[in-house]
Structures are given as C-alpha cells and as structure tokens.
Coordinates of C-alpha atoms in Angstrom, one line a residue:
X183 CA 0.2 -69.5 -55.2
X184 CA -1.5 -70.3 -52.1
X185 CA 0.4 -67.2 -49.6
X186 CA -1.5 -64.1 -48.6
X187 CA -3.4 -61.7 -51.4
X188 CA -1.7 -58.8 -52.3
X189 CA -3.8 -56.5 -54.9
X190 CA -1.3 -54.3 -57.3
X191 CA -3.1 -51.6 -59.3
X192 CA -1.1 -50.9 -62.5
X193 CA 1.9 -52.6 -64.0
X194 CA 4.0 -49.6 -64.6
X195 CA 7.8 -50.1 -64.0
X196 CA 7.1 -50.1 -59.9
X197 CA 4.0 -52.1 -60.6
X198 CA 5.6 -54.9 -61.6
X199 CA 9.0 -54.9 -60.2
X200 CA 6.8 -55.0 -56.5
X201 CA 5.0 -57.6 -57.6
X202 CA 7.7 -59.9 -59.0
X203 CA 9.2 -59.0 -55.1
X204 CA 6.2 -59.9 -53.2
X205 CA 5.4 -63.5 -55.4
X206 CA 9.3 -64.4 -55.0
X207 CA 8.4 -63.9 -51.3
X208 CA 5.3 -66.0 -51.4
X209 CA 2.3 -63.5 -51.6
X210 CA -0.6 -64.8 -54.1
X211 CA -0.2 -61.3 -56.2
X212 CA -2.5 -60.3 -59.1
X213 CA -1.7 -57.3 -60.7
X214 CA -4.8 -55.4 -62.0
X215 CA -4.2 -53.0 -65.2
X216 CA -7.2 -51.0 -66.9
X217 CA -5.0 -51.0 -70.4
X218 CA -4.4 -53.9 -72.7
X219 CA -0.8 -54.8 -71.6
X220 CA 1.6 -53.9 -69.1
X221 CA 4.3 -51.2 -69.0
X222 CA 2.7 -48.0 -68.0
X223 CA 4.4 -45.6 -69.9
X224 CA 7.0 -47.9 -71.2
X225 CA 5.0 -49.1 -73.7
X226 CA 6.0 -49.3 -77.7
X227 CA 4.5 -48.8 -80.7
X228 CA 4.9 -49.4 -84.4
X229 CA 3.9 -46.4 -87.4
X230 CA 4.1 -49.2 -90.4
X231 CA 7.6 -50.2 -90.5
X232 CA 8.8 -47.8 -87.6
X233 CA 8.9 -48.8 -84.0
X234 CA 8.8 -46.4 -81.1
X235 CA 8.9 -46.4 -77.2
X236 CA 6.2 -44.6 -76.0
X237 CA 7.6 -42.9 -73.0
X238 CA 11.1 -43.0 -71.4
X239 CA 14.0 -43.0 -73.1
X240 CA 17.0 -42.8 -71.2
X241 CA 18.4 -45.8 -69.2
X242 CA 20.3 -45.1 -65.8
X243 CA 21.7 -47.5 -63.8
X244 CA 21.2 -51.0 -65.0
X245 CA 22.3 -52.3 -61.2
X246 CA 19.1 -51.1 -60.1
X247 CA 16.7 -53.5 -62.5
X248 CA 19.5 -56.4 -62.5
X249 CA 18.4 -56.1 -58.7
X250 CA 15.3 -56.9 -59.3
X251 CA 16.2 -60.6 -60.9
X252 CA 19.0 -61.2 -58.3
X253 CA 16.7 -60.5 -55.1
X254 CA 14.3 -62.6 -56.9
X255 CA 16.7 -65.8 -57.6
X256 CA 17.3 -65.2 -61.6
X257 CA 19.9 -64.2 -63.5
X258 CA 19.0 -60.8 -65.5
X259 CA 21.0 -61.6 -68.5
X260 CA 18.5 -64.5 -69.1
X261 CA 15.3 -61.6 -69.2
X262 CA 17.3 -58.5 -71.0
X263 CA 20.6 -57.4 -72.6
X264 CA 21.6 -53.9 -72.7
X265 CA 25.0 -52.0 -74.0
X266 CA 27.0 -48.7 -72.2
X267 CA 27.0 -45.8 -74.4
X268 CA 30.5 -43.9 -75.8
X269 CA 28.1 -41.0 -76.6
X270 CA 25.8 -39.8 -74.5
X271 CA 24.0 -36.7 -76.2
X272 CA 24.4 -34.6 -79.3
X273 CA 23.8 -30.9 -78.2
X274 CA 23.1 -28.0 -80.1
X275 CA 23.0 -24.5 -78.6
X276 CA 20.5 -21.5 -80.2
X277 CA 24.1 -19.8 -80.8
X278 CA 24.9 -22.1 -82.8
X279 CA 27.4 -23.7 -80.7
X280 CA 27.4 -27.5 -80.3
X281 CA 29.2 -31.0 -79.3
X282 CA 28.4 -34.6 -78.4
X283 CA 28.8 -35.2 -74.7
X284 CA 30.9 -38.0 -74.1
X285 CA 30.3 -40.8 -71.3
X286 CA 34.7 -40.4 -71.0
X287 CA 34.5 -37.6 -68.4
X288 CA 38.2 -35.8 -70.1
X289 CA 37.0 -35.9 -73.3
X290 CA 33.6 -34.5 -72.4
X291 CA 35.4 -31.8 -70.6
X292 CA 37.8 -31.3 -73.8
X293 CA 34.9 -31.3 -76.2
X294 CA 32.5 -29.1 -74.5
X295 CA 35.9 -26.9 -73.5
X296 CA 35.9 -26.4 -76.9
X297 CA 32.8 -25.2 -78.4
X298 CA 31.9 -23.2 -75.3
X299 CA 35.1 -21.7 -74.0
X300 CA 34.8 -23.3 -70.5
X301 CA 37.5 -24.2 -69.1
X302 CA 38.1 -28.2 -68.9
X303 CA 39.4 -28.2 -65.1
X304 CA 36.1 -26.3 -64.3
X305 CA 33.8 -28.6 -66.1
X306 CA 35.9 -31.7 -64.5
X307 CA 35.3 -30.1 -60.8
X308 CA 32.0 -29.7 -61.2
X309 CA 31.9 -33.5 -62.1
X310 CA 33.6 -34.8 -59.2
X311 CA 31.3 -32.5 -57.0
X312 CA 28.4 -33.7 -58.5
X313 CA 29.9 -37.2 -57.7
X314 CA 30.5 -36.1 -54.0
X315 CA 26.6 -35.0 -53.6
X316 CA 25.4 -38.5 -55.3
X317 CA 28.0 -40.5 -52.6
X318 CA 27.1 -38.2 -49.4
X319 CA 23.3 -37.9 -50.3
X320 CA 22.1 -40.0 -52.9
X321 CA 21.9 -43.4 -51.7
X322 CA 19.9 -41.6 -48.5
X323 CA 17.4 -40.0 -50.0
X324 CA 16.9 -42.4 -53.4
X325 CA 17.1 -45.5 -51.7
X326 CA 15.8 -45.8 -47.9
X327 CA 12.0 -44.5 -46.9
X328 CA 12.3 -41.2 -45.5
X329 CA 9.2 -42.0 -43.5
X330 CA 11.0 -44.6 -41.4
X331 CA 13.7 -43.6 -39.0
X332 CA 15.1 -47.1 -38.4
X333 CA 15.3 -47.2 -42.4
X334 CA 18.2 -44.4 -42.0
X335 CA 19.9 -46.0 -38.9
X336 CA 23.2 -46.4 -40.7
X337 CA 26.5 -45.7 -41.8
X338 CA 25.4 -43.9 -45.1
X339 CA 23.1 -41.7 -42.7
X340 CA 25.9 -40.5 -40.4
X341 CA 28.3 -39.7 -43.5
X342 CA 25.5 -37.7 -44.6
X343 CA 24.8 -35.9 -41.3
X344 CA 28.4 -35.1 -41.2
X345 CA 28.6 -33.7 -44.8
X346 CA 25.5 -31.5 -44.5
X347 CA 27.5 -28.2 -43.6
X348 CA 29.3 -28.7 -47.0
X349 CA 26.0 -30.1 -49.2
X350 CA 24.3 -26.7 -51.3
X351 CA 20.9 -27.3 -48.6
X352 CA 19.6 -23.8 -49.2
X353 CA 20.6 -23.0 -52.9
X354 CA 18.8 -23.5 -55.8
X355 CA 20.0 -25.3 -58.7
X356 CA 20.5 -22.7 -61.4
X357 CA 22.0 -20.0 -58.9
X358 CA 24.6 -23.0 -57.9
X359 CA 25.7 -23.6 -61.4
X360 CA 26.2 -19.7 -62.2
X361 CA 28.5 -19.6 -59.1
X362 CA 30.6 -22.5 -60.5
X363 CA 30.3 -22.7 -64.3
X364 CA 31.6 -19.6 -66.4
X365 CA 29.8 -19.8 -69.8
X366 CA 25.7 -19.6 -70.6
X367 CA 26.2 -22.6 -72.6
X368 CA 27.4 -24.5 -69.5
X369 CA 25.1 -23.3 -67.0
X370 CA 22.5 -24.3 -69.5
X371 CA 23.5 -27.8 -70.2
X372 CA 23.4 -28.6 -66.3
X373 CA 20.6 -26.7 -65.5
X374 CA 18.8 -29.2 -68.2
X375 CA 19.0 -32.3 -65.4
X376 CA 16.3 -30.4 -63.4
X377 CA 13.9 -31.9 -66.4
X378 CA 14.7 -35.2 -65.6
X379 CA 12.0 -35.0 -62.7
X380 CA 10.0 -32.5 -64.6
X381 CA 11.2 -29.0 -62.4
X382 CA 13.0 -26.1 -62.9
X383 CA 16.4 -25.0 -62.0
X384 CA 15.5 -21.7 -60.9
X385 CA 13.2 -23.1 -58.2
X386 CA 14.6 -26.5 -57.6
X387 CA 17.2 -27.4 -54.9
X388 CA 21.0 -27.6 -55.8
X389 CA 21.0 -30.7 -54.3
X390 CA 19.8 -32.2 -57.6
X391 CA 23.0 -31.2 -59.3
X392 CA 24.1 -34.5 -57.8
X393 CA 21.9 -36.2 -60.7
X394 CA 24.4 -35.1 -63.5
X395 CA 26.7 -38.1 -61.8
X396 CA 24.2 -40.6 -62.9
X397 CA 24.7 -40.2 -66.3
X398 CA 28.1 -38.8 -66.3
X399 CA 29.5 -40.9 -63.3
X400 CA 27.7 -43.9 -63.9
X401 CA 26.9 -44.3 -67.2
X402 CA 23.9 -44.0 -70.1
X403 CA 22.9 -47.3 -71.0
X404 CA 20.2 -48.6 -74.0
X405 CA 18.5 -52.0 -73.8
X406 CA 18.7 -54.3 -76.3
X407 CA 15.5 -54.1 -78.1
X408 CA 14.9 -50.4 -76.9
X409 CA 13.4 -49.6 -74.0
X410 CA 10.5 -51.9 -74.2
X411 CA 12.4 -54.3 -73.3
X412 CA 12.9 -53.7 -69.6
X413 CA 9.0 -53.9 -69.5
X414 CA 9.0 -57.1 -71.6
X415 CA 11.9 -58.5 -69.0
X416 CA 9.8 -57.7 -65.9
X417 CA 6.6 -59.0 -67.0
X418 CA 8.2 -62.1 -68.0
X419 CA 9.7 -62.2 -64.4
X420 CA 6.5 -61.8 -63.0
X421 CA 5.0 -64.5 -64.9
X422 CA 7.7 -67.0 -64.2
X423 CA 6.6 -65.9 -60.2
X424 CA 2.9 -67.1 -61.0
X425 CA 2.1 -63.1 -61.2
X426 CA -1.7 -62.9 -61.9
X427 CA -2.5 -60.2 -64.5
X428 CA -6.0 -58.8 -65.3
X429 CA -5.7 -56.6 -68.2
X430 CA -8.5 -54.3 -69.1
X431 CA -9.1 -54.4 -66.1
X432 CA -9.5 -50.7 -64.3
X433 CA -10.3 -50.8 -60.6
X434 CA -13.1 -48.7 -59.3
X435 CA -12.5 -48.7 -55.5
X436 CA -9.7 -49.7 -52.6
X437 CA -12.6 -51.4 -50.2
X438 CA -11.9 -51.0 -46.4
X439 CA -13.5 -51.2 -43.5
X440 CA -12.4 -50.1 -39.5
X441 CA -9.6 -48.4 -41.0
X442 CA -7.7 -51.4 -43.1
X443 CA -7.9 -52.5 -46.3
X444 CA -10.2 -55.6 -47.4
X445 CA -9.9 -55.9 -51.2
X446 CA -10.5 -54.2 -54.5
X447 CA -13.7 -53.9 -56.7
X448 CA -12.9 -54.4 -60.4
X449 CA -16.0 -54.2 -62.9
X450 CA -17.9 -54.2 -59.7
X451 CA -16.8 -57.3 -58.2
X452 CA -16.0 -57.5 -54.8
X453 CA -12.4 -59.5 -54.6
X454 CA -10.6 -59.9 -51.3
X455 CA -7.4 -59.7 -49.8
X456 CA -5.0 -58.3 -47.1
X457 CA -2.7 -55.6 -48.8
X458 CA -3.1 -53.3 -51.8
X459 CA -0.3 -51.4 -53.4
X460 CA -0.9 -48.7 -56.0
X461 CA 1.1 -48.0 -58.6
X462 CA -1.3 -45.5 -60.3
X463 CA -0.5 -41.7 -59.5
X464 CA -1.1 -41.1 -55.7
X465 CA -3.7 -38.2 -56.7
X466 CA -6.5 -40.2 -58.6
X467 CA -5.5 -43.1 -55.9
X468 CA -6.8 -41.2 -53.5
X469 CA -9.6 -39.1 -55.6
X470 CA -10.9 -42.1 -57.1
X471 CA -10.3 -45.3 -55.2
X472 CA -10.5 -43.6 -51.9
X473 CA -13.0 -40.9 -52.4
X474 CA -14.6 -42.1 -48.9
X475 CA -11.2 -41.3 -47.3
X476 CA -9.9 -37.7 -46.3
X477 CA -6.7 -37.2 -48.2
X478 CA -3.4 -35.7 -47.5
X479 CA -4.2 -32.4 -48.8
X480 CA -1.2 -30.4 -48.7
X481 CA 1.0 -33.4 -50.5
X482 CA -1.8 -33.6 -53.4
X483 CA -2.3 -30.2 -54.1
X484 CA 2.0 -29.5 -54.5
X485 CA 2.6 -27.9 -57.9
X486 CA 3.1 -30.9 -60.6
X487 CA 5.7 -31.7 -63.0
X488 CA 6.0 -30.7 -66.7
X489 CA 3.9 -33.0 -69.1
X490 CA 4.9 -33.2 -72.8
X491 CA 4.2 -32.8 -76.4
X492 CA 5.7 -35.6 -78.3
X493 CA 5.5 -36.3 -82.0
X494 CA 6.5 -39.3 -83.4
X495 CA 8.0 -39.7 -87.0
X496 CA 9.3 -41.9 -89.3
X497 CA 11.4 -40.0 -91.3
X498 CA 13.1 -40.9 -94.8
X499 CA 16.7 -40.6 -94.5
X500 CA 19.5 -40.2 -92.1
X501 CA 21.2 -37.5 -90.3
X502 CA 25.1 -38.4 -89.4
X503 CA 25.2 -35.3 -87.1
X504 CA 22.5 -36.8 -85.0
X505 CA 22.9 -39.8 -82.2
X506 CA 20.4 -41.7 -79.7
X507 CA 20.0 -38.8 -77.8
X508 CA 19.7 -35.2 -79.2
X509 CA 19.1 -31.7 -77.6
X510 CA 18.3 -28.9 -79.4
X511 CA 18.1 -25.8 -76.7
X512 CA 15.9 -22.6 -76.4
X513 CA 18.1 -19.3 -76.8
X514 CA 16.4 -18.2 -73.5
X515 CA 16.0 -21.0 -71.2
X516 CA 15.0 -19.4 -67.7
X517 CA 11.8 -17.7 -70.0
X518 CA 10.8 -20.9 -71.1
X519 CA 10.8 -23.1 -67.2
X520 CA 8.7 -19.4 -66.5
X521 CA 6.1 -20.2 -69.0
X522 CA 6.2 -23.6 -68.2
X523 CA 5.7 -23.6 -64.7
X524 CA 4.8 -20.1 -63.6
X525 CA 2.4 -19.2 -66.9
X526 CA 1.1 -22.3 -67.6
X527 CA 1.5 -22.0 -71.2
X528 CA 4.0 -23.5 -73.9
X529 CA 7.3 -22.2 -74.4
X530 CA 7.8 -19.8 -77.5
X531 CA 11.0 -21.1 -78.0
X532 CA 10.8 -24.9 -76.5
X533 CA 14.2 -26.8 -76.1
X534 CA 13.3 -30.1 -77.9
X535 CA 14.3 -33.5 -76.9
X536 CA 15.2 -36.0 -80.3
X537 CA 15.4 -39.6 -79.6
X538 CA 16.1 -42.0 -82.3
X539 CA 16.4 -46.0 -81.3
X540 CA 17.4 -47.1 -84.7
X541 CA 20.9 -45.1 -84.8
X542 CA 21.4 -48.6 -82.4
X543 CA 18.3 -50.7 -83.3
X544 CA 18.3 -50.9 -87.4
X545 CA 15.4 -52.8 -87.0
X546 CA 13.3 -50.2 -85.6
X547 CA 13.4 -48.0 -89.1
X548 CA 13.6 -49.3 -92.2
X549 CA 16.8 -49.2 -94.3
X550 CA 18.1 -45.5 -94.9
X551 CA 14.8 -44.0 -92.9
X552 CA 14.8 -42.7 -88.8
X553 CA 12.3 -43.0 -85.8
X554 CA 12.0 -39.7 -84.4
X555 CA 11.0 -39.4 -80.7
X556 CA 10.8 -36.0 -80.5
X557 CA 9.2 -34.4 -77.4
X558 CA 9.3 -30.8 -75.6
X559 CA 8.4 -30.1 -72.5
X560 CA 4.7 -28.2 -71.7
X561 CA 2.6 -28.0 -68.4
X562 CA 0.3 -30.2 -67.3
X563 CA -3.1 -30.3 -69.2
X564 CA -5.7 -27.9 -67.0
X565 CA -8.3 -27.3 -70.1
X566 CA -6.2 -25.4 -72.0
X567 CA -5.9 -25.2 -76.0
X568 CA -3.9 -28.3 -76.9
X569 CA -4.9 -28.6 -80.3
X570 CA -3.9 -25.4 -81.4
X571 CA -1.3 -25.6 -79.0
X572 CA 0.4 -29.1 -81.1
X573 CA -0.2 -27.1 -84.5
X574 CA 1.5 -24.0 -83.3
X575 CA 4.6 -26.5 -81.6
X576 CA 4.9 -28.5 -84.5
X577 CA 5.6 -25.5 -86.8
X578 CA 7.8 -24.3 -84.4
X579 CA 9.6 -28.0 -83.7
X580 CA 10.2 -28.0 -87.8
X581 CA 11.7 -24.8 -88.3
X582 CA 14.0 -25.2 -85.7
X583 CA 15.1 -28.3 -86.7
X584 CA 15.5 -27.7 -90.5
X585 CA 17.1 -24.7 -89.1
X586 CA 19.7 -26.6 -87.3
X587 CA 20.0 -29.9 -89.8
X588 CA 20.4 -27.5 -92.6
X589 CA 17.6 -29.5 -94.5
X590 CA 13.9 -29.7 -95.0
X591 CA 11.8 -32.1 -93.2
X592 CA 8.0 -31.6 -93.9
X593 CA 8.5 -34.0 -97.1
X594 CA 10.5 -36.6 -95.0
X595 CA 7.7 -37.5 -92.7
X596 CA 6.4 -41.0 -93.8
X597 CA 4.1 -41.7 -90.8
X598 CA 2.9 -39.3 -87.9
X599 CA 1.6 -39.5 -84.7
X600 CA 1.5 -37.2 -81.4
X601 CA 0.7 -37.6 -77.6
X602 CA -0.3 -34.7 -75.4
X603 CA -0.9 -34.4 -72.0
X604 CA -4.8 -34.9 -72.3
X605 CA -3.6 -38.7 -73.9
X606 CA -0.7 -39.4 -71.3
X607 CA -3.2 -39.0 -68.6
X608 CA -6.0 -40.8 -70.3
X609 CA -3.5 -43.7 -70.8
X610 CA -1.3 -43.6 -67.4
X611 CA -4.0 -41.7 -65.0
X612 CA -1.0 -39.3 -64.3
X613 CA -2.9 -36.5 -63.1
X614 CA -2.8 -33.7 -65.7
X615 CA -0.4 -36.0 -67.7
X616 CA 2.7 -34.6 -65.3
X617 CA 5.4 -37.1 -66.1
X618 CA 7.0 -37.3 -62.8
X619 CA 4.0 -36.6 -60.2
X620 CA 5.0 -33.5 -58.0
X621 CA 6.9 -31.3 -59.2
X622 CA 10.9 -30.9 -57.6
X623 CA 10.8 -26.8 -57.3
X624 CA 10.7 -26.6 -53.7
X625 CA 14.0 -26.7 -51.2
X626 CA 12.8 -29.3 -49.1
X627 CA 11.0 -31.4 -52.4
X628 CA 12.7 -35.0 -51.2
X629 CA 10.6 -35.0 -48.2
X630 CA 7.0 -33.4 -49.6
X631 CA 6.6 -36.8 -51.3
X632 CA 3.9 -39.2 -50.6
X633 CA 5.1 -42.1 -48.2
X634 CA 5.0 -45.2 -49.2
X635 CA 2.9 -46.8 -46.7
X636 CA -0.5 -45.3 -46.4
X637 CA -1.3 -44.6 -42.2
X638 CA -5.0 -44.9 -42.9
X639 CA -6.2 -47.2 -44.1
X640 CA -3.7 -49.9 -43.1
X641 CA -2.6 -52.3 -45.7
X642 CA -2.2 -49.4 -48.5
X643 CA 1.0 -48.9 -50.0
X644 CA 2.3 -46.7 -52.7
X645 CA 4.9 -46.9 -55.5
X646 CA 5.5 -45.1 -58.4
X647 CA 7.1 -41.7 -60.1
X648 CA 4.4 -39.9 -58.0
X649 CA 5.4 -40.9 -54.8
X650 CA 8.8 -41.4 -52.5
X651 CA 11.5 -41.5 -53.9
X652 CA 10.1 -39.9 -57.7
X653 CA 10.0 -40.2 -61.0
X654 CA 12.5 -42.0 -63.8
X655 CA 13.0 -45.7 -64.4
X656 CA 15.5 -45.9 -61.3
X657 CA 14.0 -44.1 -58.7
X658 CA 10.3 -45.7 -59.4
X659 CA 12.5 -49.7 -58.9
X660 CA 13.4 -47.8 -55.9
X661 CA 10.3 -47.1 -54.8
X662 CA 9.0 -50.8 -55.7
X663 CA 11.8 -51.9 -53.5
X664 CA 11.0 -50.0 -50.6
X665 CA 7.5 -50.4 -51.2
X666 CA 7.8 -54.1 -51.1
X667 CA 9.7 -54.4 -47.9
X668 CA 7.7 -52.5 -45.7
X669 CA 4.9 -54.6 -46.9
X670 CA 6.6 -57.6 -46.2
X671 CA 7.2 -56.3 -42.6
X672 CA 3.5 -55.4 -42.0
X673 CA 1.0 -57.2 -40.0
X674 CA -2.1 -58.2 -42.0

C-alpha cells in the first residue's frame, strides 16, 4: 500500500480494529507488537487438552465488531460466527441464595423474584430505567469524542441535554440501587456492573447503572470458537487490508521533532511516517515512548482499575449447576471494593468470577472434563506480596467453591496455571496490570479520560481500554472508531 504511513503500537482489540479502518481508507499501516501474535489480552491458550481465553470473557454487542467489517467493505459473517445466550449468569449468593439470570427480562424478574424476595415489577423498572440511561446518555458518551464539540453537534446531544435534570448526575451507583431495589441480594447483583470497568459502586457514578442494559437490554453473546475468535477475525481483516505486522517487535520511542510526530524507533531503527496511534496503555505511552515530553499529569496519576488473579484449570468432570458465566459473591461486598481500592490489599472474602467455554465449546475440554476461567478481582500490582497472596486466594477460591458445588476439587485439577497482575502487565504493558486503565470511581469519570488525539505532539493518537471512551471489548472498537476518524481528518 503506497498511501500515507501510519505507525500502530499494539494489536489489542482497538489496535487492530484502527488499523483495518485506516488501510480500508488507504493509509500504508504496519502495526508494531512486542509479543509473538496479536490480540492483547484476547489471546488463548491450551493446558494439554484444555483451551482457554486468556482475558475477556463476556461478549456485548456484536453490532459494534460487525461495524468494523461493514465500514470496511466485508461481510462479518465471512470472518466470525457467534450465538445470543438464553442464560446469561448462574449466581450464587454467600446466603446461600441463588438463580440463573435469564437474557428474557420477565423471567429474569420471576426468577430472581424468587430466590431473593424482590418484587418482579421492581426488578422490571429498574430495567427499563437502566434502558432510559443507555438511550439518553449512552450513545453520547460511548460513542462520539468528548474532546470535540462538533462531534456532539446532534440530535442524540440535545435529547441528552434535555434529559439531564432526570439522569442520577450526582449519585453514586450503590446509594442509587439502595434507593430503588429492596433486597441485599439485589442491590448486590447490580452493584456487580461497576466491575465491568474495574470500579466500585460506592464511589462510582450512578450513571453506570445504565450498563446493566447492555447485557440485559441487548443481549450476552459468545463467539463461535470462544473469544479468540474476534481476535482471529480482525487480524484476518487486517491482513486481507495489506496490514503490516511486526511481531516481537516492542517500540522503544514515538520520534518527533517541532512538536509533531516523525516515526517510531523499533530495535533501534529509525522508521518514518506521518501519524502514530497507540494502542498500549496511555501511562507507559507517555513514560516510555515519550519520556522527552511533559505528560498530562493529573489524567495519569487518576486512581487505576482493579487487576486480577486468575487461575486456570482443567478440571475432571462436570457441574450441571454451573453455565458459561458463573458468580459466586462475597457475604460482605462493600468490605471487599474497600480493600480493593481503598487498602490496596486482597479481599478476605473475594467474589469470584467462573467462566467455562466448553459448557458451549465441547472442544475446548475433553469429554466429561471442564475449563475453568476463574478470576477475582485484586488491585493493581504496586510491589506487594503476590505469591503469598495467589497461595492464600487459591485456598480461599477452593473452599468456597467446594463449599457451594457441594464437592471436592483439589483432586479434579488436571492442569494448572495462574496470571497475576505482575504477568498481565508484563504481557499487555497495562500499568500495574489494571484491566481497564483508570479507574471509574469519580462523578465526573467519562470526561477524566485521556483524549484521543494527542495536542502535543501532533500526529499522536490514542485508543484503547485506557483511554476515551474505556475499557471492555465494545467500548475499546469504540475508541478505534473514533480514534480512526479523527486521524483521517488530520493534516499531516
């Protein structure tokens, strides 16, 4: 490809959805990628016969990736597959209370009626005003820069401006679901969506009780293959673009010179061109690539998200009162976001997250086994104890699950292996191995995100989880979108 040379650092999710974008609009793009293959953390791997996806595991609207293939003249259905799910989590309450959410908001309602006493009209209400927020502020804030008036010169914007009297500005998230939900059990499950961009509910705005519509609105979805899969799909997009990709292949510096970009150095080679868009975490963008420049101190010093313990197992047998998604909950869950995020330390009692791909994917375990994903959330790694910290969780993470399964599980483990926050940052460059960049648990946390064009120098832009809009597969295709058209608007 002959067109102007764009430089992409890392082929995470945004990484390569921006540079499938930019080719299809006739940049020469080479995406640059210090690990072996692409995907960030959406990566796989395989324990013998058990295959895992590294990272995330939940798949929100699919509209947002098939996007990605219709702006760039393909069909999606010819690069991925993926299925809408009847069930979208087994939960299990400390009380011993628990149901399977339902992606059917009236028999959600019914079944969580049930086994916590909350009254099915209430737990409908709150749905449809969790739809309201999404309609009135989602698109504006998830999908247009912030950074940009003209960006938010429409009608979406003035529905917005008219609905702000009516939209929970001020509140924060757990205090709003106490107000309008009855039972601990369902204050707890809705105060859970706060983790879905690493915060806290007691700190974090109300106005992310809008995100419980993207799962219960719109639907939980699981690609065919797993995860993987939608980093298998865009890859192969790019390629089919005339993408460049240099893999092991870590940049050392963003070179400039009076104030606008003039290439990158790689294994200290000098190599041209006009733009440079980073899709490694804003932070070490700036520490490392840009140590010459004065950074925006007051965005990159903002409290960071939770990080996370995950083990992964392949375990012998099956469990018929588990599903794709599982939740298994502390019994005090406004102690454990303090440790988390105010102590610094892990959670006595963690909630823990159990994903398993082969309830849908029998070839990811092999006949009559599992692959357990199971993860909790932890802070970000600042020096502390993680190896005791991983022996002391695992103990922990076993009792309470042969607690709640009934069963012993030491002797079902077939194959073992665990990621911290010390390897998600060695692998990703996610400072401190925070999963979604800045933390959420400030009221005005949808504007204290990192633009996505760089002022200084010119030419820079920025995509990712740790920038505008955030973390999560859909927000960071977001963020490769916008990212892509204000590049495509610049002046070299």
């Amino acid at each position: 490809m002959s067109g102007p040379r764009v430089h992409i650092i890392g082929s995470g999710v945004a990484g390569l959805a921006c540079a499938a974008r930019l080719a299809h609009a006739g940049y020469a793009t080479t995406v640059w990628e210090a690990a072996d293959g692409a995907g960030g953390k959406l990566r796989e791997m395989w324990l013998g016969a058990y295959r895992f996806d590294r990272g995330p595991s939940l798949f929100t609207l699919p509209e947002a990736l098939d996007r990605v293939f219709e702006d760039c003249g393909k069909n999606p259905r010819d690069y991925y597959r993926y299925r809408k799910l009847d069930e979208l989590t087994h939960y299990f309450f400390a009380n011993g209370k628990r149901f399977v959410a339902h992606a059917d908001a009236a028999q959600f309602a019914a079944r969580a009626s049930e086994a916590t006493g909350e009254p099915a009209e209430r737990i409908l209400g709150y749905l449809k005003q969790s739809e309201w927020m999404y309609a009135h502020a989602g698109e504006v804030f998830l999908e247009n820069s912030l950074h940009h008036p003209r960006q938010l010169l429409n009608r979406k914007t003035l529905r917005l401006l008219g609905a702000l009297h009516r939209l929970p500005m001020l509140d924060r998230m757990a205090s709003y679901n106490s107000k309008h939900l009855q039972t601990a059990e369902m204050q707890q499950y809705f105060n859970r969506f706060a983790t879905y961009n690493g915060s806290d509910p007691h700190q974090a705005p109300a106005l992310l009780n809008l995100i419980p519509h993207l799962e219960h609105g719109k639907g939980a979805y699981l690609p065919e293959g797993g995860m993987y899969s939608i980093t298998k799909a865009l890859y192969k997009l790019c390629c089919d673009l005339g993408v460049e990709f240099q893999f092991n292949a870590p940049v050392e510096r963003i070179a400039h010179q009076n104030g606008k970009v003039t290439g990158i150095v790689s294994g200290g080679r000098f190599m041209p061109g006009k733009w440079v868009v980073s899709n490694m975490d804003v932070l070490p963008t700036y520490r490392k690539l840009l140590a010459d420049i004065k950074p925006p101190e007051k965005l990159l010093t903002q409290e960071k998200s939770s990080s996370a313990i995950i083990f992964y197992w392949g375990i012998k047998g099956t469990f018929s009162e588990l599903g794709l998604h599982n939740i298994f909950f502390s019994s005090d869950y406004k102690k454990e976001f303090q440790q988390i995020f105010r102590e610094q330390v892990i959670a006595d009692d963690p909630t823990i997250y159990l994903n398993i791909t082969s309830k849908y994917e029998a070839a990811d375990a092999p006949a009559g086994s599992e692959n357990w994903f199971v993860m909790v959330n932890t802070p970000p790694n600042r020096g502390q104890d993680w190896e005791q910290w991983i022996r002391q969780t695992r103990e922990r993470v076993i009792g309470r699950l042969e607690e709640q399964l009934n069963t012993p599980l030491t002797g079902r483990i077939e194959h073992e292996d665990v990621m911290d926050p010390r390897e998600i940052e060695r692998r990703t460059s996610s400072f401190g191995g925070s999963l979604y960049g800045n933390s959420s648990n400030n009221r005005w946390a949808a504007f204290l995100r990192h633009r996505n064009d760089v002022l200084k120098p010119r030419g820079l832009f920025v995509c990712g989880g740790s920038v505008h809009p955030g973390g999560g597969v859909p927000l960071c295709l977001h963020s490769a979108r916008i990212t892509a058209g204000l590049l495509m608007k610049s002046k070299p």
